[in-house]
Amino acid sequence: LSLPMSDSFRLFFQMFIERSGNRPIHVAIMVTRGANVSPLLQLLLSQSHRWKSAILHLDLSMHLELFEDVDVPTLESLNFKCRWDIRTLFNGWFELHVVAKAPKLKHAIVDDRRSSIFLEIPWNQLLTFTGLPYDLEVLRPLAGPTLETCVFHGPVGIMNYPKEQPVHFSKLTSLRIANTNYQHTQHGLQFGWANDIPFRWIIAPVLQNLEIIGHPVIAGASPIINGLLSTTLPSNSLLKSLTFHVRGMTDEDFTRLLTVMPNLEYLDLCDTPSSYFASLIATHQSYTDPEQLPLVPRLRTLKILNFSDADTDVLADVHDSRRLLLYKRHEDRKIEVMESPVQYNLLVELTFSSFRACLGGQDRVEGWDKLRNAHATKGSEYTKVLGWARHLASQFLSRRDLSIYGVSPHPSDFLLLTVFYGPVPRSSFSSLGVKHSAMM
């Protein structure tokens, strides 16, 4: 329901209310500034006992008192936003609140960090929460008994935090924090000052999925990792999936972070040097001594976004060493089959920011760069074959085919390209190939 509305919609709306009887309904109320209160809004509010899900995007200057006491006994999902400006502070509206009596509410989205000031709901029964609270202390009542999934997105660096004790999320299994606080990065502030970042005030002992998204260029990893290790995660965490897209991670940070994640199966990082991953190589001692296990022995997938390192040898060694079975040939030509200390074959996925970088990465993975350096002299057989292949591609492939087979007429059109090590998804047709997606 968006205000104002046409006469034809009023008739349609009244017919819908009459014909739907007493069945549950899904509503969306989006009040524009300056709109008059419609009788249909009153009618819809009178049916609040039937609401199963609701989107309420309101304006504080627009009769918020209509929503001060809403009885919604069947409401399960709420998406709430309240727009206001500084003038409302001087008109007595700041004390108004949307109070939702919702005993079955399980999912809440608070679309704006200031909106939580005007919302009163039974926080202690939610399963999922998405938004950005004005103060983390607001979430203390919902942290304990039920909350399983939490998503913070927005200017995380300006969120307020408790004065004394961290908030203990006893059942939280999935946490995503995506920071858009770019205007403060020039002062070194991404997720907050070193002692005031969310991870220093969140305890999540049973967390299994963690996703952290920061500034695409400016570094800020070390304070986050310090907060994770000191407060958020236990020393032997249950984490299975980690996405960490924050730049500035050091080799020491990398090792410290993965040391507390023995159950990790999925790791997604941003432009991390390949040398960091040497500690993931399963050595010969790892196969014979259980105490010499590499970091994250359960790892199934390693993904590096915007990979820029020219050296992929370490990653190739990581991939080759983490197989379920290792075949070792002795001098007498006997082959010994050794059981791996790792529990899964590893897939390594490298994503590049340019088409040329992707092609270079693919050459390094397959060893073509070494072959080219050794044989790419003028007039050599290698040069002739390569030139003939390019001629065939330009003469017989369409523009779409050129893109598919790795020869792009407009390289700048391709922003996301991927090289795989190991088993490739079923959509690919080789054990090692190039995957690229156009992001126009």
CSV table of C-alpha atoms in Angstrom, one decimal, residues 5-426:
chain,number,residue,atom,x,y,z
A,5,MET,CA,-3.3,6.0,-4.7
A,6,SER,CA,-5.7,6.0,-7.6
A,7,ASP,CA,-9.5,5.4,-7.4
A,8,SER,CA,-9.2,2.1,-9.3
A,9,PHE,CA,-6.7,0.8,-6.8
A,10,ARG,CA,-9.0,1.7,-4.0
A,11,LEU,CA,-11.8,-0.4,-5.5
A,12,PHE,CA,-9.4,-3.3,-6.1
A,13,PHE,CA,-8.0,-3.1,-2.5
A,14,GLN,CA,-11.5,-3.2,-1.0
A,15,MET,CA,-12.4,-6.2,-3.1
A,16,PHE,CA,-9.2,-7.9,-2.0
A,17,ILE,CA,-10.0,-7.4,1.7
A,18,GLU,CA,-13.5,-8.7,1.3
A,19,ARG,CA,-12.7,-11.8,-0.8
A,20,SER,CA,-9.6,-12.9,1.2
A,21,GLY,CA,-11.9,-13.6,4.2
A,22,ASN,CA,-9.9,-14.3,7.3
A,23,ARG,CA,-6.8,-15.8,5.6
A,24,PRO,CA,-3.3,-14.5,6.4
A,25,ILE,CA,-2.1,-11.6,4.2
A,26,HIS,CA,1.3,-10.1,3.3
A,27,VAL,CA,1.3,-6.3,3.4
A,28,ALA,CA,3.6,-3.5,2.3
A,29,ILE,CA,2.9,0.0,3.5
A,30,MET,CA,5.2,2.7,2.1
A,31,VAL,CA,4.1,6.2,3.2
A,32,THR,CA,5.5,9.1,1.2
A,33,ARG,CA,6.2,12.4,2.8
A,34,GLY,CA,3.3,14.9,2.7
A,35,ALA,CA,0.7,12.2,1.8
A,36,ASN,CA,-2.7,12.4,3.5
A,37,VAL,CA,-4.0,9.5,5.6
A,38,SER,CA,-6.2,7.3,3.4
A,39,PRO,CA,-9.3,5.5,4.7
A,40,LEU,CA,-7.8,2.4,3.2
A,41,LEU,CA,-4.8,2.7,5.5
A,42,GLN,CA,-7.2,2.6,8.4
A,43,LEU,CA,-8.9,-0.4,6.8
A,44,LEU,CA,-5.6,-2.2,6.4
A,45,LEU,CA,-4.6,-1.5,10.0
A,46,SER,CA,-7.9,-2.9,11.2
A,47,GLN,CA,-6.8,-6.2,9.5
A,48,SER,CA,-3.4,-6.3,11.3
A,49,HIS,CA,-4.5,-9.5,13.1
A,50,ARG,CA,-4.2,-11.3,9.7
A,51,TRP,CA,-0.7,-10.0,8.8
A,52,LYS,CA,1.8,-12.8,8.2
A,53,SER,CA,4.6,-10.6,6.8
A,54,ALA,CA,4.8,-6.8,6.7
A,55,ILE,CA,6.9,-4.1,5.0
A,56,LEU,CA,6.5,-0.8,6.9
A,57,HIS,CA,8.4,2.1,5.4
A,58,LEU,CA,7.0,5.1,7.3
A,59,ASP,CA,7.7,8.8,7.7
A,60,LEU,CA,7.9,10.2,11.2
A,61,SER,CA,6.2,13.4,10.1
A,62,MET,CA,3.3,11.4,8.8
A,63,HIS,CA,1.0,10.3,11.6
A,64,LEU,CA,3.3,7.7,13.2
A,65,GLU,CA,0.9,7.5,16.1
A,66,LEU,CA,-1.4,5.3,13.9
A,67,PHE,CA,1.2,2.6,14.4
A,68,GLU,CA,2.0,3.2,18.1
A,69,ASP,CA,0.1,0.1,19.2
A,70,VAL,CA,-0.3,-2.5,16.5
A,71,ASP,CA,-1.7,-6.0,17.4
A,72,VAL,CA,-0.2,-8.5,14.9
A,73,PRO,CA,-0.6,-12.0,16.5
A,74,THR,CA,0.3,-13.9,13.3
A,75,LEU,CA,3.2,-11.7,12.1
A,76,GLU,CA,6.3,-13.8,11.4
A,77,SER,CA,8.5,-11.4,9.3
A,78,LEU,CA,8.9,-7.6,9.5
A,79,ASN,CA,10.8,-5.1,7.3
A,80,PHE,CA,10.8,-1.7,9.0
A,81,LYS,CA,12.1,1.7,8.1
A,82,CYS,CA,11.3,5.1,9.5
A,83,ARG,CA,12.4,8.3,7.7
A,84,TRP,CA,13.0,11.4,9.7
A,85,ASP,CA,15.0,14.7,9.7
A,86,ILE,CA,16.4,16.9,12.4
A,87,ARG,CA,13.2,19.1,12.5
A,88,THR,CA,11.2,16.2,14.0
A,89,LEU,CA,13.3,16.5,17.2
A,90,PHE,CA,11.6,19.9,17.9
A,91,ASN,CA,8.1,18.8,17.1
A,92,GLY,CA,7.6,16.2,19.8
A,93,TRP,CA,7.6,13.3,17.4
A,94,PHE,CA,10.9,11.9,18.7
A,95,GLU,CA,9.1,10.1,21.6
A,96,LEU,CA,6.8,8.2,19.2
A,97,HIS,CA,7.4,4.5,18.8
A,98,VAL,CA,6.0,1.7,16.6
A,99,VAL,CA,5.0,-0.9,19.2
A,100,ALA,CA,4.3,-4.3,17.5
A,101,LYS,CA,2.6,-7.0,19.7
A,102,ALA,CA,3.9,-9.9,17.6
A,103,PRO,CA,4.2,-13.1,19.7
A,104,LYS,CA,5.2,-15.1,16.5
A,105,LEU,CA,7.7,-12.7,15.1
A,106,LYS,CA,10.9,-14.6,13.9
A,107,HIS,CA,12.5,-12.5,11.3
A,108,ALA,CA,13.2,-8.7,11.3
A,109,ILE,CA,14.9,-6.3,8.9
A,110,VAL,CA,15.5,-2.8,10.2
A,111,ASP,CA,16.5,-1.0,7.0
A,112,ASP,CA,18.1,2.1,8.5
A,113,ARG,CA,20.3,2.4,11.7
A,114,ARG,CA,18.2,5.3,13.0
A,115,SER,CA,15.0,3.3,12.5
A,116,SER,CA,15.7,1.0,15.5
A,117,ILE,CA,15.1,4.0,17.8
A,118,PHE,CA,11.4,4.1,16.9
A,119,LEU,CA,10.7,0.3,16.9
A,120,GLU,CA,9.6,-1.8,19.8
A,121,ILE,CA,9.2,-5.5,19.1
A,122,PRO,CA,9.8,-8.8,21.0
A,123,TRP,CA,13.6,-8.9,20.2
A,124,ASN,CA,14.1,-12.0,22.4
A,125,GLN,CA,12.3,-14.3,20.1
A,126,LEU,CA,13.9,-13.5,16.8
A,127,LEU,CA,15.7,-16.1,14.7
A,128,THR,CA,17.1,-13.7,12.1
A,129,PHE,CA,18.0,-10.0,12.2
A,130,THR,CA,19.2,-7.8,9.4
A,131,GLY,CA,20.1,-4.2,9.7
A,132,LEU,CA,22.4,-1.9,11.7
A,133,PRO,CA,21.4,-1.0,15.3
A,134,TYR,CA,22.1,2.5,16.5
A,135,ASP,CA,23.7,0.8,19.6
A,136,LEU,CA,24.8,-2.8,19.9
A,137,GLU,CA,23.3,-2.8,23.4
A,138,VAL,CA,19.9,-2.8,21.8
A,139,LEU,CA,20.5,-6.4,20.7
A,140,ARG,CA,21.4,-7.7,24.1
A,141,PRO,CA,17.9,-9.0,24.8
A,142,LEU,CA,17.7,-10.9,21.5
A,143,ALA,CA,21.3,-12.3,21.8
A,144,GLY,CA,20.6,-15.1,24.1
A,145,PRO,CA,17.7,-17.5,23.6
A,146,THR,CA,16.9,-17.7,19.9
A,147,LEU,CA,18.9,-15.6,17.4
A,148,GLU,CA,20.7,-17.8,14.8
A,149,THR,CA,21.4,-15.4,11.9
A,150,CYS,CA,22.5,-11.8,12.1
A,151,VAL,CA,23.5,-9.4,9.3
A,152,PHE,CA,24.9,-5.9,9.9
A,153,HIS,CA,25.2,-3.7,6.8
A,154,GLY,CA,25.8,0.0,6.6
A,155,PRO,CA,28.3,2.5,8.3
A,156,VAL,CA,29.5,0.0,10.9
A,157,GLY,CA,32.2,2.3,12.1
A,158,ILE,CA,29.8,4.8,13.7
A,159,MET,CA,27.8,2.2,15.7
A,160,ASN,CA,27.8,2.6,19.4
A,161,TYR,CA,28.9,-0.2,21.7
A,162,PRO,CA,28.2,-1.3,25.3
A,163,LYS,CA,30.1,0.4,28.1
A,164,GLU,CA,31.1,-2.7,30.0
A,165,GLN,CA,30.4,-6.3,28.9
A,166,PRO,CA,30.3,-7.7,25.4
A,167,VAL,CA,27.0,-9.1,24.0
A,168,HIS,CA,26.9,-12.9,24.2
A,169,PHE,CA,25.1,-14.5,21.3
A,170,SER,CA,24.7,-18.0,22.6
A,171,LYS,CA,23.0,-19.6,19.6
A,172,LEU,CA,24.3,-17.4,16.7
A,173,THR,CA,25.6,-19.7,13.9
A,174,SER,CA,25.8,-17.2,11.0
A,175,LEU,CA,27.1,-13.6,11.1
A,176,ARG,CA,27.6,-11.2,8.2
A,177,ILE,CA,29.0,-7.7,8.6
A,178,ALA,CA,29.3,-5.6,5.5
A,179,ASN,CA,30.8,-2.1,6.1
A,180,THR,CA,29.9,0.8,3.9
A,181,ASN,CA,31.6,3.4,6.0
A,182,TYR,CA,33.8,4.7,3.2
A,183,GLN,CA,33.6,8.4,4.1
A,184,HIS,CA,35.6,7.8,7.3
A,185,THR,CA,38.4,5.7,5.8
A,186,GLN,CA,40.6,8.7,5.2
A,187,HIS,CA,40.9,8.9,9.0
A,188,GLY,CA,41.8,5.3,9.3
A,189,LEU,CA,38.3,4.3,10.4
A,190,GLN,CA,36.7,1.3,8.7
A,191,PHE,CA,34.9,-0.8,11.2
A,192,GLY,CA,35.7,1.6,14.0
A,193,TRP,CA,38.7,2.5,16.1
A,194,ALA,CA,41.0,-0.3,17.2
A,195,ASN,CA,39.2,-0.7,20.6
A,196,ASP,CA,35.7,0.0,19.2
A,197,ILE,CA,35.0,-2.5,16.4
A,198,PRO,CA,32.0,-4.8,16.6
A,199,PHE,CA,34.1,-8.0,17.0
A,200,ARG,CA,35.5,-6.8,20.4
A,201,TRP,CA,31.9,-6.6,21.6
A,202,ILE,CA,30.4,-9.8,20.1
A,203,ILE,CA,30.8,-13.2,21.7
A,204,ALA,CA,29.6,-16.1,19.4
A,205,PRO,CA,30.9,-19.4,20.7
A,206,VAL,CA,28.9,-21.6,18.2
A,207,LEU,CA,29.4,-19.5,15.1
A,208,GLN,CA,29.7,-21.6,11.9
A,209,ASN,CA,29.5,-19.0,9.1
A,210,LEU,CA,31.3,-15.7,9.2
A,211,GLU,CA,31.4,-13.1,6.4
A,212,ILE,CA,33.2,-9.8,6.7
A,213,ILE,CA,33.2,-7.2,3.9
A,214,GLY,CA,35.3,-4.1,4.1
A,215,HIS,CA,36.7,-1.3,1.9
A,216,PRO,CA,37.8,-2.7,-1.5
A,217,VAL,CA,41.2,-0.8,-1.4
A,218,ILE,CA,42.0,0.6,2.1
A,219,ALA,CA,43.6,-1.9,4.6
A,220,GLY,CA,42.1,-2.6,7.9
A,221,ALA,CA,42.4,-6.4,8.6
A,222,SER,CA,44.6,-6.5,11.7
A,223,PRO,CA,42.2,-4.8,14.2
A,224,ILE,CA,39.4,-7.0,13.0
A,225,ILE,CA,41.5,-10.2,13.4
A,226,ASN,CA,42.6,-9.1,16.9
A,227,GLY,CA,38.9,-8.6,17.9
A,228,LEU,CA,37.9,-11.9,16.5
A,229,LEU,CA,40.6,-13.8,18.4
A,230,SER,CA,40.2,-11.9,21.6
A,231,THR,CA,36.4,-11.9,21.9
A,232,THR,CA,34.2,-13.3,19.1
A,233,LEU,CA,35.7,-16.7,18.5
A,234,PRO,CA,36.8,-19.4,21.0
A,235,SER,CA,40.3,-20.9,20.7
A,236,ASN,CA,38.8,-24.0,19.0
A,237,SER,CA,36.0,-22.5,17.0
A,238,LEU,CA,33.2,-24.4,15.1
A,239,LEU,CA,33.6,-22.1,12.1
A,240,LYS,CA,33.0,-24.0,8.7
A,241,SER,CA,32.9,-21.0,6.3
A,242,LEU,CA,34.9,-17.8,6.4
A,243,THR,CA,34.6,-14.9,3.9
A,244,PHE,CA,37.2,-12.2,4.7
A,245,HIS,CA,37.2,-9.4,2.2
A,246,VAL,CA,39.3,-6.9,4.0
A,247,ARG,CA,42.8,-5.8,2.8
A,248,GLY,CA,45.9,-5.5,4.8
A,249,MET,CA,46.2,-9.0,6.3
A,250,THR,CA,49.7,-10.0,7.3
A,251,ASP,CA,51.3,-13.4,7.2
A,252,GLU,CA,51.1,-13.5,11.0
A,253,ASP,CA,47.4,-12.5,11.0
A,254,PHE,CA,46.7,-15.2,8.5
A,255,THR,CA,48.3,-18.0,10.6
A,256,ARG,CA,46.8,-16.8,13.9
A,257,LEU,CA,43.3,-16.6,12.3
A,258,LEU,CA,43.3,-20.1,10.7
A,259,THR,CA,44.9,-21.7,13.8
A,260,VAL,CA,41.6,-21.4,15.7
A,261,MET,CA,39.5,-22.9,12.8
A,262,PRO,CA,40.2,-26.6,12.6
A,263,ASN,CA,36.8,-27.3,11.1
A,264,LEU,CA,37.0,-24.8,8.3
A,265,GLU,CA,35.7,-26.1,4.9
A,266,TYR,CA,35.3,-22.9,2.8
A,267,LEU,CA,37.8,-20.0,2.8
A,268,ASP,CA,37.2,-16.8,0.7
A,269,LEU,CA,39.9,-14.1,0.9
A,270,CYS,CA,40.8,-10.9,-1.0
A,271,ASP,CA,44.1,-10.6,-2.9
A,272,THR,CA,46.2,-12.6,-0.4
A,273,PRO,CA,49.9,-13.4,-1.4
A,274,SER,CA,50.4,-17.0,-2.3
A,275,SER,CA,53.3,-17.3,0.1
A,276,TYR,CA,50.9,-17.1,3.1
A,277,PHE,CA,49.5,-20.5,2.1
A,278,ALA,CA,52.7,-22.4,2.7
A,279,SER,CA,51.3,-23.5,6.1
A,280,LEU,CA,48.5,-25.2,4.3
A,281,ILE,CA,50.7,-27.7,2.5
A,282,ALA,CA,50.4,-31.2,3.7
A,283,THR,CA,54.0,-32.3,4.0
A,284,HIS,CA,55.4,-35.9,4.2
A,285,GLN,CA,55.5,-35.6,8.0
A,286,SER,CA,51.8,-34.7,7.9
A,287,TYR,CA,51.0,-38.1,6.3
A,288,THR,CA,53.0,-40.1,9.0
A,289,ASP,CA,52.5,-38.0,12.1
A,290,PRO,CA,48.9,-36.9,13.1
A,291,GLU,CA,50.4,-34.1,15.2
A,292,GLN,CA,51.9,-32.5,12.1
A,293,LEU,CA,48.6,-31.7,10.4
A,294,PRO,CA,48.6,-28.6,8.2
A,295,LEU,CA,46.3,-25.7,9.0
A,296,VAL,CA,42.5,-26.2,8.3
A,297,PRO,CA,42.8,-29.9,7.4
A,298,ARG,CA,39.1,-30.1,6.5
A,299,LEU,CA,39.3,-27.3,3.8
A,300,ARG,CA,37.3,-28.1,0.6
A,301,THR,CA,37.4,-24.7,-1.2
A,302,LEU,CA,39.9,-21.9,-1.3
A,303,LYS,CA,38.9,-18.8,-3.2
A,304,ILE,CA,41.0,-15.6,-3.6
A,305,LEU,CA,39.3,-12.6,-5.0
A,306,ASN,CA,41.2,-10.2,-7.3
A,307,PHE,CA,44.4,-12.3,-7.0
A,308,SER,CA,47.4,-10.3,-8.1
A,309,ASP,CA,50.4,-12.4,-7.1
A,310,ALA,CA,52.6,-13.5,-10.0
A,311,ASP,CA,53.6,-16.6,-8.2
A,312,THR,CA,51.1,-19.5,-8.1
A,313,ASP,CA,53.6,-22.3,-7.3
A,314,VAL,CA,52.7,-22.4,-3.6
A,315,LEU,CA,49.0,-22.7,-4.4
A,316,ALA,CA,49.8,-25.5,-6.8
A,317,ASP,CA,51.7,-27.2,-4.1
A,318,VAL,CA,48.9,-26.7,-1.6
A,319,HIS,CA,46.4,-28.2,-4.1
A,320,ASP,CA,48.6,-31.2,-5.0
A,321,SER,CA,49.4,-32.1,-1.4
A,322,ARG,CA,45.8,-32.0,-0.3
A,323,ARG,CA,44.4,-35.1,-2.0
A,324,LEU,CA,42.7,-38.0,-0.3
A,325,LEU,CA,45.3,-40.4,-1.7
A,326,LEU,CA,48.9,-39.7,-2.4
A,327,TYR,CA,51.0,-41.9,-4.8
A,328,LYS,CA,54.7,-42.0,-4.0
A,329,ARG,CA,57.1,-43.7,-6.5
A,330,HIS,CA,60.2,-45.3,-5.0
A,331,GLU,CA,63.6,-45.9,-6.7
A,332,ASP,CA,62.7,-49.6,-7.3
A,333,ARG,CA,59.6,-48.3,-9.3
A,334,LYS,CA,57.2,-49.5,-6.7
A,335,ILE,CA,54.3,-47.2,-6.0
A,336,GLU,CA,53.2,-46.6,-2.4
A,337,VAL,CA,49.7,-45.3,-1.8
A,338,MET,CA,49.5,-43.1,1.3
A,339,GLU,CA,46.4,-42.0,3.0
A,340,SER,CA,46.1,-38.3,3.3
A,341,PRO,CA,45.9,-36.4,6.6
A,342,VAL,CA,43.3,-34.1,5.0
A,343,GLN,CA,39.7,-35.1,4.7
A,344,TYR,CA,38.7,-33.6,1.3
A,345,ASN,CA,40.2,-33.0,-2.1
A,346,LEU,CA,40.8,-29.2,-2.4
A,347,LEU,CA,39.4,-26.8,-5.0
A,348,VAL,CA,41.4,-23.6,-5.5
A,349,GLU,CA,39.6,-20.8,-7.2
A,350,LEU,CA,41.5,-17.6,-8.3
A,351,THR,CA,39.5,-14.6,-9.4
A,352,PHE,CA,41.2,-11.8,-11.4
A,353,SER,CA,40.1,-8.2,-12.0
A,354,SER,CA,41.3,-8.1,-15.6
A,355,PHE,CA,41.1,-10.4,-18.6
A,356,ARG,CA,44.9,-10.1,-19.2
A,357,ALA,CA,45.7,-11.1,-15.6
A,358,CYS,CA,43.4,-14.1,-15.9
A,359,LEU,CA,45.1,-15.3,-19.1
A,360,GLY,CA,48.5,-14.9,-17.4
A,361,GLY,CA,47.3,-16.8,-14.4
A,362,GLN,CA,46.0,-19.6,-16.6
A,363,ASP,CA,49.3,-19.8,-18.4
A,364,ARG,CA,51.2,-20.1,-15.1
A,365,VAL,CA,48.8,-22.8,-13.8
A,366,GLU,CA,49.2,-24.9,-16.9
A,367,GLY,CA,53.0,-24.2,-17.3
A,368,TRP,CA,52.6,-22.4,-20.7
A,369,ASP,CA,54.6,-19.4,-19.4
A,370,LYS,CA,57.8,-21.6,-18.9
A,371,LEU,CA,57.2,-23.2,-22.3
A,372,ARG,CA,56.9,-19.8,-24.0
A,373,ASN,CA,60.0,-18.5,-22.4
A,374,ALA,CA,62.0,-21.5,-23.5
A,375,HIS,CA,60.6,-21.9,-27.1
A,376,ALA,CA,58.9,-18.6,-28.1
A,377,THR,CA,61.7,-17.5,-30.5
A,378,LYS,CA,60.9,-16.0,-33.8
A,379,GLY,CA,60.3,-18.7,-36.4
A,380,SER,CA,60.0,-21.5,-33.9
A,381,GLU,CA,57.4,-24.2,-34.2
A,382,TYR,CA,55.8,-22.9,-31.0
A,383,THR,CA,55.4,-19.4,-32.4
A,384,LYS,CA,54.0,-20.8,-35.7
A,385,VAL,CA,51.3,-22.9,-33.9
A,386,LEU,CA,50.3,-20.1,-31.6
A,387,GLY,CA,50.0,-17.7,-34.5
A,388,TRP,CA,47.9,-20.2,-36.5
A,389,ALA,CA,45.6,-20.7,-33.6
A,390,ARG,CA,45.0,-17.0,-33.3
A,391,HIS,CA,44.3,-16.7,-37.0
A,392,LEU,CA,41.7,-19.5,-36.8
A,393,ALA,CA,40.1,-17.9,-33.8
A,394,SER,CA,39.8,-14.5,-35.5
A,395,GLN,CA,38.5,-15.9,-38.8
A,396,PHE,CA,36.0,-18.6,-37.7
A,397,LEU,CA,34.7,-17.7,-34.2
A,398,SER,CA,31.9,-15.1,-33.7
A,399,ARG,CA,32.4,-12.3,-31.2
A,400,ARG,CA,30.4,-14.3,-28.6
A,401,ASP,CA,32.6,-17.4,-29.2
A,402,LEU,CA,35.7,-15.3,-29.0
A,403,SER,CA,34.7,-14.3,-25.5
A,404,ILE,CA,33.8,-17.8,-24.5
A,405,TYR,CA,37.1,-19.3,-25.7
A,406,GLY,CA,39.2,-16.7,-24.0
A,407,VAL,CA,39.9,-14.2,-26.8
A,408,SER,CA,38.0,-11.0,-25.9
A,409,PRO,CA,37.4,-8.3,-28.5
A,410,HIS,CA,37.0,-5.8,-25.7
A,411,PRO,CA,39.0,-7.0,-22.7
A,412,SER,CA,37.8,-4.0,-20.6
A,413,ASP,CA,34.3,-5.5,-20.6
A,414,PHE,CA,35.3,-8.4,-18.4
A,415,LEU,CA,35.8,-7.6,-14.8
A,416,LEU,CA,35.5,-11.0,-13.1
A,417,LEU,CA,37.6,-13.9,-14.3
A,418,THR,CA,38.4,-17.1,-12.6
A,419,VAL,CA,41.1,-19.8,-12.8
A,420,PHE,CA,40.4,-23.2,-11.1
A,421,TYR,CA,42.7,-25.7,-9.5
A,422,GLY,CA,41.3,-29.2,-9.0
A,423,PRO,CA,37.8,-30.5,-9.6
A,424,VAL,CA,35.7,-27.9,-11.4
A,425,PRO,CA,31.9,-27.4,-11.1
A,426,ARG,CA,29.8,-29.5,-13.5
